[in-house]
mmCIF file of C-alpha atoms in Angstrom:
data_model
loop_
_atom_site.group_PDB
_atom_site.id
_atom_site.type_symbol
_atom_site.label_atom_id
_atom_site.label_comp_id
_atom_site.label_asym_id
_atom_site.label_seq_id
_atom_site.Cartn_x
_atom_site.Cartn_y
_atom_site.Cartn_z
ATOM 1 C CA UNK A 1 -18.204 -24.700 3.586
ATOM 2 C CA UNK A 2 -18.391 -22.419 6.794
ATOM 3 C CA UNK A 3 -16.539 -19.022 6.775
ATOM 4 C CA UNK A 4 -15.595 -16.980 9.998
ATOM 5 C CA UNK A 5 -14.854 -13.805 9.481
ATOM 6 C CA UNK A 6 -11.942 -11.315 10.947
ATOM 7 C CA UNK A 7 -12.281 -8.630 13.358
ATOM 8 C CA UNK A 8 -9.877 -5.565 11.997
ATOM 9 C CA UNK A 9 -7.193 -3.522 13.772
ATOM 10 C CA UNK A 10 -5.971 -0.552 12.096
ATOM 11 C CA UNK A 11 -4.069 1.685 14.657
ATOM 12 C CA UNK A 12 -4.164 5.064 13.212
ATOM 13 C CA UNK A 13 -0.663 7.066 13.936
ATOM 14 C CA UNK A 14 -1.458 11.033 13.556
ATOM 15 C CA UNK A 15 1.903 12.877 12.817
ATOM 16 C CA UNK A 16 -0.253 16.022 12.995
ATOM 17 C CA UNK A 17 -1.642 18.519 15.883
ATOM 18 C CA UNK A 18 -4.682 19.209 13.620
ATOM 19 C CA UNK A 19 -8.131 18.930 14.671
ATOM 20 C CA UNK A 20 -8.949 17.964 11.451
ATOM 21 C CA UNK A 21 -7.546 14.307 12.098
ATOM 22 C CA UNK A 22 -10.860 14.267 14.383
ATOM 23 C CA UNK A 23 -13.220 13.442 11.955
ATOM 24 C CA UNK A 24 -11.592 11.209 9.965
ATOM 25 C CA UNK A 25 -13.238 7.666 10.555
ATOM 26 C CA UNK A 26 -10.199 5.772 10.956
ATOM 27 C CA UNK A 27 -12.046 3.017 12.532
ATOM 28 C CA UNK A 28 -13.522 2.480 8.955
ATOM 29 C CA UNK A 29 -16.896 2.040 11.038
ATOM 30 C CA UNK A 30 -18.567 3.566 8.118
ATOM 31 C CA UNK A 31 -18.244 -0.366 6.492
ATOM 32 C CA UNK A 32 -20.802 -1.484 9.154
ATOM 33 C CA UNK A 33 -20.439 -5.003 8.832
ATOM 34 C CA UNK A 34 -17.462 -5.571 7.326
ATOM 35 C CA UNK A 35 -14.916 -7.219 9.987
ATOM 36 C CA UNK A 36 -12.908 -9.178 8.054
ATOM 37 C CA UNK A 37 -10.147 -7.059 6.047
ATOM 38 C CA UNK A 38 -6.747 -5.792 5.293
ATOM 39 C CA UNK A 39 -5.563 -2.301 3.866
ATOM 40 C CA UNK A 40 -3.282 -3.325 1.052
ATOM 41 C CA UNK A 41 -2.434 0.111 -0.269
ATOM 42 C CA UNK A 42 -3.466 3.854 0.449
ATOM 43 C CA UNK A 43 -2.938 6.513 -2.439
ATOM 44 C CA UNK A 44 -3.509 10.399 -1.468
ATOM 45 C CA UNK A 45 -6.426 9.507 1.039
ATOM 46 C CA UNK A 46 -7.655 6.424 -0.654
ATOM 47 C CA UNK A 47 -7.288 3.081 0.417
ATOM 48 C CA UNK A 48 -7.560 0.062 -1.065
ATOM 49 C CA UNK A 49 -8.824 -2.944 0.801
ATOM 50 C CA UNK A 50 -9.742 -6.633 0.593
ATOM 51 C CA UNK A 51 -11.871 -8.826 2.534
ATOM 52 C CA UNK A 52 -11.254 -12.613 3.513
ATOM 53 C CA UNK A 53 -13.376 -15.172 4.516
ATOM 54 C CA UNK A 54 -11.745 -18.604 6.062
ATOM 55 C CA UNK A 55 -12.891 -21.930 5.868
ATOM 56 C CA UNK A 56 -13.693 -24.517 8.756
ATOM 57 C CA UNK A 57 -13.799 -28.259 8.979
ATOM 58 C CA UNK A 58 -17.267 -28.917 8.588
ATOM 59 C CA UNK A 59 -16.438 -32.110 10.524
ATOM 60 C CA UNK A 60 -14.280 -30.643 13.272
ATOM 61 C CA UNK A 61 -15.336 -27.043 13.438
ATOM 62 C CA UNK A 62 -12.319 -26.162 15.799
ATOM 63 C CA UNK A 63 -9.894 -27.405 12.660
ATOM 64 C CA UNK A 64 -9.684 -24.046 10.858
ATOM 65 C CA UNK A 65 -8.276 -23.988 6.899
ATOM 66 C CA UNK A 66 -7.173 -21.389 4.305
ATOM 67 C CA UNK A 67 -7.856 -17.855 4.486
ATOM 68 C CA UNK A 68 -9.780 -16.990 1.074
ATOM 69 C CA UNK A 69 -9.833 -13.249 -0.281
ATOM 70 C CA UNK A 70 -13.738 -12.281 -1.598
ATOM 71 C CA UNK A 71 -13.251 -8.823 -2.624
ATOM 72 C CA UNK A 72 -11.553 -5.721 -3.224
ATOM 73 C CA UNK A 73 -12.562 -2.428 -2.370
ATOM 74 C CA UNK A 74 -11.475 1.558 -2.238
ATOM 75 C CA UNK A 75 -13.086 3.892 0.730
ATOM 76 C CA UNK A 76 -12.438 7.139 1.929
ATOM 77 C CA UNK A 77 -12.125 7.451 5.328
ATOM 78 C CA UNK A 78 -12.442 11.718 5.570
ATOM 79 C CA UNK A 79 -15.471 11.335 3.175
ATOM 80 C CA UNK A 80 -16.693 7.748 4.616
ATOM 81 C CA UNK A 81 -17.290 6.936 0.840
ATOM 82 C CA UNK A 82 -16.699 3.558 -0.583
ATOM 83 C CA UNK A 83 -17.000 1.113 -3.789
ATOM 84 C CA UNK A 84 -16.505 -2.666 -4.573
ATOM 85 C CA UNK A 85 -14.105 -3.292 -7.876
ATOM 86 C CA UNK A 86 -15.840 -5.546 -10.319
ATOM 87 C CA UNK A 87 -15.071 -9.328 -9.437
ATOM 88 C CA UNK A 88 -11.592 -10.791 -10.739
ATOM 89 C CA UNK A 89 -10.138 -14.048 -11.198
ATOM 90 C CA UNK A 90 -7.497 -13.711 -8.957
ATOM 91 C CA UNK A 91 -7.180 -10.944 -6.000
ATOM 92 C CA UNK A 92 -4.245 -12.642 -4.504
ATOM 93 C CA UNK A 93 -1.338 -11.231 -6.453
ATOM 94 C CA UNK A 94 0.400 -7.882 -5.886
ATOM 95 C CA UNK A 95 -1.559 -4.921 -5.408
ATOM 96 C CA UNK A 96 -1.511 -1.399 -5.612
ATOM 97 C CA UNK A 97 -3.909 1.736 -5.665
ATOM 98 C CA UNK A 98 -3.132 4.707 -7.962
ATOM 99 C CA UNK A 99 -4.908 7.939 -7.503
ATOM 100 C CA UNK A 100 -3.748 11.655 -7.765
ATOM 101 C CA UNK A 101 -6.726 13.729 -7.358
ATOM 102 C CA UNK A 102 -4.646 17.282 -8.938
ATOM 103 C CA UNK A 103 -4.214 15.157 -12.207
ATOM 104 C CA UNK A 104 -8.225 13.347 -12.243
ATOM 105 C CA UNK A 105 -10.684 12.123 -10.156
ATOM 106 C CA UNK A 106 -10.584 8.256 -11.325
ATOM 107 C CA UNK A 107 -8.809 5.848 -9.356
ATOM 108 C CA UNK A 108 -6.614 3.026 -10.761
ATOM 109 C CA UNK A 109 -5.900 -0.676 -8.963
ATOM 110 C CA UNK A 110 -2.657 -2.749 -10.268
ATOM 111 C CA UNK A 111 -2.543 -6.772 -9.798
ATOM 112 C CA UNK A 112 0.024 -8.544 -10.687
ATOM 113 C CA UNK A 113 -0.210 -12.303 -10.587
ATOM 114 C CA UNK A 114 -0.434 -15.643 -12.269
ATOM 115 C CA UNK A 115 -3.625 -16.066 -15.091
ATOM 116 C CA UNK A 116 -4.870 -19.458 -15.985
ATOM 117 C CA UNK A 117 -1.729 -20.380 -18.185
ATOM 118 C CA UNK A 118 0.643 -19.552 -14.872
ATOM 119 C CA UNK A 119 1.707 -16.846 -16.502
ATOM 120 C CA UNK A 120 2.218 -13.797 -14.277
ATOM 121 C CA UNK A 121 0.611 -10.450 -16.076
ATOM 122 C CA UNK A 122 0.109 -6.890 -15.026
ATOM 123 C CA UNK A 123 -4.038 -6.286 -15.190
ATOM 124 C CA UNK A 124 -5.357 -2.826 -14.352
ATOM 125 C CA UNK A 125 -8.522 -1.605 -12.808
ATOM 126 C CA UNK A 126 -9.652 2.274 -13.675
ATOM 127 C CA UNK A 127 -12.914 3.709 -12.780
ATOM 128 C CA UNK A 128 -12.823 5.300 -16.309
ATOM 129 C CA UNK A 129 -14.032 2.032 -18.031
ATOM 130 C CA UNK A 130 -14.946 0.238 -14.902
ATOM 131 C CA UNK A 131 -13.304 -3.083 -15.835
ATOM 132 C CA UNK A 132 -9.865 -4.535 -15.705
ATOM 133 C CA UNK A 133 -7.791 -4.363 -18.944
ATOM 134 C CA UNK A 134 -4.572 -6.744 -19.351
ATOM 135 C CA UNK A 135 -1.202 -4.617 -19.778
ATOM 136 C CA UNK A 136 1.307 -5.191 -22.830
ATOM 137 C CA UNK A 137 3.476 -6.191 -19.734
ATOM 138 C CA UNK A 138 3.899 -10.085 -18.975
ATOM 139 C CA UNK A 139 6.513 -11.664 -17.888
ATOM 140 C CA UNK A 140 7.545 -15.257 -16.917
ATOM 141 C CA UNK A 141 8.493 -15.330 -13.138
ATOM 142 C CA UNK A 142 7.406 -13.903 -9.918
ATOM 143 C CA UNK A 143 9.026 -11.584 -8.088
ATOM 144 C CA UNK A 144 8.957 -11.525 -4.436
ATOM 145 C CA UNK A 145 10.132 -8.298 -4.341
ATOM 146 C CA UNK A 146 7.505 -6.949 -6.350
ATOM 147 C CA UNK A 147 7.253 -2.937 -5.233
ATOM 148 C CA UNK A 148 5.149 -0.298 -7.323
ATOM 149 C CA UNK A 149 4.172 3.500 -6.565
ATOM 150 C CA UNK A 150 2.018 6.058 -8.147
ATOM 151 C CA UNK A 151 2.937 9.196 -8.961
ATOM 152 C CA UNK A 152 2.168 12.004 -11.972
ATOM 153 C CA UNK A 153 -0.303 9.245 -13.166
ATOM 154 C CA UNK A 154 1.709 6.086 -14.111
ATOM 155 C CA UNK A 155 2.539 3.145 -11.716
ATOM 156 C CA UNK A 156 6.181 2.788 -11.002
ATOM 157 C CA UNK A 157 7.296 -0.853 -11.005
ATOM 158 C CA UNK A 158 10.143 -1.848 -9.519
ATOM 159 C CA UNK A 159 10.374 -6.441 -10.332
ATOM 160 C CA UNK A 160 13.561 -7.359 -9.049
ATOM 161 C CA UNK A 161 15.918 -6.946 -12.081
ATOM 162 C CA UNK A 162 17.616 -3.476 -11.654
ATOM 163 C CA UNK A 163 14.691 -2.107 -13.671
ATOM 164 C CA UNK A 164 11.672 0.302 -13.091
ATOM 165 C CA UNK A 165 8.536 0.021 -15.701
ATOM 166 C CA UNK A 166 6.395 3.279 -15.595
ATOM 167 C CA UNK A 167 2.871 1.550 -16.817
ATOM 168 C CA UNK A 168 -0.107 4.294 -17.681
ATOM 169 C CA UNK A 169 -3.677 3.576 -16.748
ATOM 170 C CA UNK A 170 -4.342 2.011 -20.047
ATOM 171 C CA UNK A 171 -1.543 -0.904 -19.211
ATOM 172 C CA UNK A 172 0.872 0.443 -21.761
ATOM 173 C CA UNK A 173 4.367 1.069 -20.879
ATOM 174 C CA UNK A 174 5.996 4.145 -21.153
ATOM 175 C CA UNK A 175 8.979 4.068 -19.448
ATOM 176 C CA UNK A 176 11.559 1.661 -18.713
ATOM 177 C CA UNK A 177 14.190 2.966 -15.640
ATOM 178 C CA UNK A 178 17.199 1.144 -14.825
ATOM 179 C CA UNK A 179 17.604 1.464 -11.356
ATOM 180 C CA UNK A 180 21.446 2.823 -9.793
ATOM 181 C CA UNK A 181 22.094 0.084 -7.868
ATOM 182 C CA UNK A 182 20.075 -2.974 -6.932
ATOM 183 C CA UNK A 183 22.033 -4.894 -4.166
ATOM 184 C CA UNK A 184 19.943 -4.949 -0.902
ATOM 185 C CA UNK A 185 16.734 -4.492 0.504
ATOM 186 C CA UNK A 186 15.365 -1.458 -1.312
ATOM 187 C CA UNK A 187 12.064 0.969 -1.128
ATOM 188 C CA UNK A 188 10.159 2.345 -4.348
ATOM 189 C CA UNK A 189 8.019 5.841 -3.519
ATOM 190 C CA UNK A 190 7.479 9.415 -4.213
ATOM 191 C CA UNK A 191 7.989 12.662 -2.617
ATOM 192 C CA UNK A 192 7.192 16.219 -3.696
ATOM 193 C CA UNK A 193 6.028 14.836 -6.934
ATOM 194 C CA UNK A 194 9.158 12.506 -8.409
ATOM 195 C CA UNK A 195 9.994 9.070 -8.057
ATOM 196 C CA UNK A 196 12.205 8.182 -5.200
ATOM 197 C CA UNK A 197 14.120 5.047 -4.812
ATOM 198 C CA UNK A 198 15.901 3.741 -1.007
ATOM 199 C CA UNK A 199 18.025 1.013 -0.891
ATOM 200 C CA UNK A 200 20.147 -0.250 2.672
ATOM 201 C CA UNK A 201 23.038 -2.224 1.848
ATOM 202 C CA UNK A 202 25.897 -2.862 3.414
ATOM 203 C CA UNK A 203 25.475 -0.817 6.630
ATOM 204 C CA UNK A 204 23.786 2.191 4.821
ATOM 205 C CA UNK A 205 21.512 3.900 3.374
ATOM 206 C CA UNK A 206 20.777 5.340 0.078
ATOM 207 C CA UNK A 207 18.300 7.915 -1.467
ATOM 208 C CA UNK A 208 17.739 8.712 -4.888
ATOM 209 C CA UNK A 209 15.136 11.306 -6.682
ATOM 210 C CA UNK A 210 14.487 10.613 -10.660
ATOM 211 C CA UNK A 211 14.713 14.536 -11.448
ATOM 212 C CA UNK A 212 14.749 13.124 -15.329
ATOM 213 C CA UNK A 213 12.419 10.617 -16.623
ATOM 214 C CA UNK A 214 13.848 11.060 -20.809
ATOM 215 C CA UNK A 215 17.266 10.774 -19.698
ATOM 216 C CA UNK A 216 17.130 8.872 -16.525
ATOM 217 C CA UNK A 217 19.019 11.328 -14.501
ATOM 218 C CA UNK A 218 18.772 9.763 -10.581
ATOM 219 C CA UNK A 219 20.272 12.556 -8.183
ATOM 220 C CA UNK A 220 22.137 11.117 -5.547
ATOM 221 C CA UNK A 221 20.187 13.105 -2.267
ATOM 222 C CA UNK A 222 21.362 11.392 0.908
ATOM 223 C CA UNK A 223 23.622 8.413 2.542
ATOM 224 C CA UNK A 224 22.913 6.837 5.778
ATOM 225 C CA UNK A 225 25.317 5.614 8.170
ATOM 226 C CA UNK A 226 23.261 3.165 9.880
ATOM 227 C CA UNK A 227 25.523 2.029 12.916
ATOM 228 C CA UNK A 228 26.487 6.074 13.386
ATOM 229 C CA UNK A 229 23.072 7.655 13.031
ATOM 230 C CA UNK A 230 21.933 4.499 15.925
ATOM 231 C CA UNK A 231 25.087 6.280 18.101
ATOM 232 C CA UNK A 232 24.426 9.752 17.684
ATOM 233 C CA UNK A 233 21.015 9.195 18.681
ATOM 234 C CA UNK A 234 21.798 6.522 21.630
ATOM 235 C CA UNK A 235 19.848 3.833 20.070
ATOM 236 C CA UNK A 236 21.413 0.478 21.114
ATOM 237 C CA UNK A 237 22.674 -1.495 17.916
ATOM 238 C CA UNK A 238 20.548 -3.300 16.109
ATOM 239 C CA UNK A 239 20.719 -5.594 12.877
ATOM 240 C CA UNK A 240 16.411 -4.589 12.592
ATOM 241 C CA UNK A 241 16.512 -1.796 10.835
ATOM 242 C CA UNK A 242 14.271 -1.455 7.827
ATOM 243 C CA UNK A 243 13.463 0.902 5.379
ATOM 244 C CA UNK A 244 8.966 1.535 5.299
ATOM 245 C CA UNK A 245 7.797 5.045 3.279
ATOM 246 C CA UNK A 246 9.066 8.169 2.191
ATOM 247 C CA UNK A 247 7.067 11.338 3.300
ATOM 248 C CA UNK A 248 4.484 12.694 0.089
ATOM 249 C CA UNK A 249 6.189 15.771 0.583
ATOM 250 C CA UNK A 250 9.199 16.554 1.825
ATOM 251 C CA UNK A 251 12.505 15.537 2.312
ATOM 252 C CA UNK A 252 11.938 12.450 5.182
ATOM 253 C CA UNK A 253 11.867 9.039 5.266
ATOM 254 C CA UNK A 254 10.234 6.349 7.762
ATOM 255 C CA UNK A 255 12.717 3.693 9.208
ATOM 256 C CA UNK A 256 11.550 0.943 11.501
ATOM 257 C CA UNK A 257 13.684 0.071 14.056
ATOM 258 C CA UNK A 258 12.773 -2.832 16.597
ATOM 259 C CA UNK A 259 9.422 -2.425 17.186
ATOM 260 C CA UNK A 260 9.500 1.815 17.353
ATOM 261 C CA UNK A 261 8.896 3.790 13.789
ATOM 262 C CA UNK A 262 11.018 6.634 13.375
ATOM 263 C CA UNK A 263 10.736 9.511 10.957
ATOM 264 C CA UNK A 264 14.475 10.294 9.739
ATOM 265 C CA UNK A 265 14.825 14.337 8.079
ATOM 266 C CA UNK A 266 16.890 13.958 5.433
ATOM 267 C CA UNK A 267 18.312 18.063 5.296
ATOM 268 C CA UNK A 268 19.075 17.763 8.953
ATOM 269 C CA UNK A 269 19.759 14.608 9.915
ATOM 270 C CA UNK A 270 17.045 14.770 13.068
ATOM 271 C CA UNK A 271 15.836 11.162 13.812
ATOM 272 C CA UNK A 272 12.316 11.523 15.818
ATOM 273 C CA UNK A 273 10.399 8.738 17.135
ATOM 274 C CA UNK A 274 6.800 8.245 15.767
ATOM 275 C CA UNK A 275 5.144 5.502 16.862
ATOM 276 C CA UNK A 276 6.528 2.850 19.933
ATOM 277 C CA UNK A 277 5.020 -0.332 18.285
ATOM 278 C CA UNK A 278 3.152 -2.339 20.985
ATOM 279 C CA UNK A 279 2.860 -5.580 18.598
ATOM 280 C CA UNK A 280 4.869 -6.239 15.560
ATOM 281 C CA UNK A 281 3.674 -9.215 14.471
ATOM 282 C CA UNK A 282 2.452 -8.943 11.076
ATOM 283 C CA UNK A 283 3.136 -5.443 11.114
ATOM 284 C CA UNK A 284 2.068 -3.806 7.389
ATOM 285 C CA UNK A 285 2.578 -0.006 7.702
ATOM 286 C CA UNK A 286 0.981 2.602 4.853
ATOM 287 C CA UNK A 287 1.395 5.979 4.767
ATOM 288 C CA UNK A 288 -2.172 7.764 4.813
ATOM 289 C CA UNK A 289 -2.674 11.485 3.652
ATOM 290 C CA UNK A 290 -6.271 12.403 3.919
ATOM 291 C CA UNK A 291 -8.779 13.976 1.361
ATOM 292 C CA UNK A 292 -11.722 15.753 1.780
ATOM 293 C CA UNK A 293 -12.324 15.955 -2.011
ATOM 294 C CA UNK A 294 -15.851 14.300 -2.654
ATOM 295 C CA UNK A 295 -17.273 12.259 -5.904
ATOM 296 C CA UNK A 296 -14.117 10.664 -6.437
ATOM 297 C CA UNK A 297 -16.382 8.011 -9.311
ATOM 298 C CA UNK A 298 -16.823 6.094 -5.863
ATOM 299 C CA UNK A 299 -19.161 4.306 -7.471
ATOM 300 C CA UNK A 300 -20.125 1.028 -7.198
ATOM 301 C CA UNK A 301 -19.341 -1.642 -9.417
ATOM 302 C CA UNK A 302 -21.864 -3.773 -11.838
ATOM 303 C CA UNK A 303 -24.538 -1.457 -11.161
ATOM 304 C CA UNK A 304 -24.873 -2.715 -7.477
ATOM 305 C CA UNK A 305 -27.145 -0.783 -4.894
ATOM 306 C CA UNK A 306 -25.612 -0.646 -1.410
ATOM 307 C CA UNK A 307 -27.527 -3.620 0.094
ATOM 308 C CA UNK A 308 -26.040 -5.983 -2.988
ATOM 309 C CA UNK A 309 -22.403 -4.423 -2.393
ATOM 310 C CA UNK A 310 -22.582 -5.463 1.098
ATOM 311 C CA UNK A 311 -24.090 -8.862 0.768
ATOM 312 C CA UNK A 312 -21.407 -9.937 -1.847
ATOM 313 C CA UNK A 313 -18.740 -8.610 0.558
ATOM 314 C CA UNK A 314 -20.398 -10.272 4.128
ATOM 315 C CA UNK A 315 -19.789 -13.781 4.941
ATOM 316 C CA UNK A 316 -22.213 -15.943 6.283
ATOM 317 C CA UNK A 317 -21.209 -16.604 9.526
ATOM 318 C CA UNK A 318 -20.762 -14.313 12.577
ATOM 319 C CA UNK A 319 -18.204 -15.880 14.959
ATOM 320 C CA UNK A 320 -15.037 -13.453 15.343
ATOM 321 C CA UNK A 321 -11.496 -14.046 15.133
ATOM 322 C CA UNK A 322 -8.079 -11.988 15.625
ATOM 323 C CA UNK A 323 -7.361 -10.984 12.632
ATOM 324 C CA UNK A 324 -3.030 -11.997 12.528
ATOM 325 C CA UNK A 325 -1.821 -8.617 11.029
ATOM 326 C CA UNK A 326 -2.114 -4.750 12.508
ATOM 327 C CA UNK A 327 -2.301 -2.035 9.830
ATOM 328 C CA UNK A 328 -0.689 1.329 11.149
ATOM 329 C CA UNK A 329 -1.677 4.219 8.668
ATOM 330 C CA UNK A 330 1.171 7.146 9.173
ATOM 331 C CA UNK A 331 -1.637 10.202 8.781
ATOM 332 C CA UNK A 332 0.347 13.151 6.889
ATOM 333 C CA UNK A 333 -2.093 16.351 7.051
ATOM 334 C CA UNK A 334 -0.376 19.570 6.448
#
């Protein structure tokens, strides 16, 4: 089997004045060789990436087959610091990075997907134990619209039936939410520390904040009217409006609309244009909020030195291709 490997485009979208966002590697240069990626998930200036290799016809080398994922990763781009995860089964399910560096300096990596009975589990990575552990959590379908967030510690899992599972490092559960309504295209995040839940149906738009976790008290904070805010802010009519991140930390929300992002101020009402999209196909957006904390156990896994980290991750053949998707981190530095 020959492998070609990706070259990467992450567009970098500063919402800042700060000269800060100057030294920030955005590029992710500091992963010399490594062209062939994706950012899956970013967690208070972490991000977690994998790496894909694709196969060619060794008969027909212009016949080009499945894209295969190698590895999985977490870097730092303010601290250029990085660390392959320990090797799993299967790195194609849902994934998301967990890491709050006020609570600890460990980092935590959900999957969920299908083990070798087809039965789809939660599994956890933390670098406290260095290993994946299986959650008490299993369950016998697969949800396309599969969403989880970190926040105060515990993964936030929203699965697709009216229901939020708040799953601890360890994989155990300790709380189930039932979500207020269900019916639409919905968004799972946090802001200013509490769970925050977005869902556009029927024209609007809905915000909730979980103020209590015991009870399940969601506070109703904000409706949208889509086709109205589009008029007031003389935005032609569009059915492509979709709801993409709340702000870390205060009261805003990112919409995509066509191929522009906009940030929407929830208090005010203010719509402001971010980012004019120059190609939306494949378009994965993650909000980025960068740390300069350092020895965040970005160590590396199986007692690898550097050299062995990169030669698991590099494929073995040079020849570039455009990679299909664009990753635009939204850079929050306050």
């Amino acid at each position: 089997m020959t492998v070609y490997r990706h070259r990467r485009r992450i567009q970098y979208i500063s919402l800042s004045n700060s000269d800060d966002d100057l030294a920030i590697d955005t590029s992710l240069s500091f992963l010399r060789k490594l062209w062939n990626m994706e950012v899956i998930s970013s967690s208070n200036g972490l991000l977690l990436c994998r790496s894909w290799v694709r196969e060619i016809d060794s008969i027909s080398p212009l016949i080009y087959g499945d894209f295969h994922a190698i590895s999985l990763y977490v870097c730092n781009p303010a601290t250029r610091e990085w660390a392959v995860l320990p090797e799993e089964d299967d790195i194609y399910g849902y994934l998301a990075l967990g890491f709050e560096p006020r609570l600890s300096h460990h980092y935590h990596v959900l999957r969920f997907g299908g083990d070798d009975d087809g039965i789809p589990r939660f599994r956890i990575f933390s670098t406290r134990t260095n290993q994946w552990v299986e959650s008490e959590v299993s369950y016998g379908r697969t949800y396309n619209s599969l969403q989880a967030t970190f926040t105060n510690g515990i993964f936030y899992v929203a699965y697709g039936l009216n229901q939020v599972w708040g799953i601890d490092p360890e994989g155990k559960v300790c709380h189930r939410i039932e979500l207020p309504e269900s019916d639409g295209m919905d968004c799972l995040g946090h802001s200013g520390g509490y769970l925050h839940y977005m869902l556009r149906s029927k024209g609007k738009i809905k915000v909730w904040m979980l103020k209590d976790y015991c009870h399940v008290d969601w506070i109703f904070k904000h409706c949208i009217n889509v086709r109205a805010m589009l008029q007031k802010h003389g935005i032609p009519e569009t059915p492509y409006v979709y709801v993409t991140e709340f702000h870390p930390d205060v009261d805003a929300i990112f919409l995509r609309i066509d191929d522009n992002i906009f940030s929407y101020h929830l208090n005010s009402g203010r719509l402001e244009e971010v980012y004019n999209l120059p190609d939306t196909s494949g378009l994965e957006c993650v909000a980025y909020s960068p740390t300069n904390r350092r020895g965040l156990a970005m160590r590396l896994s199986d007692g690898m030195d550097e050299g062995q980290a990169y030669a698991r991750l590099m494929a073995t053949d040079h020849n570039v291709l455009e990679v299909r998707k664009i990753y635009y981190l939204l850079s929050f530095c306050f």
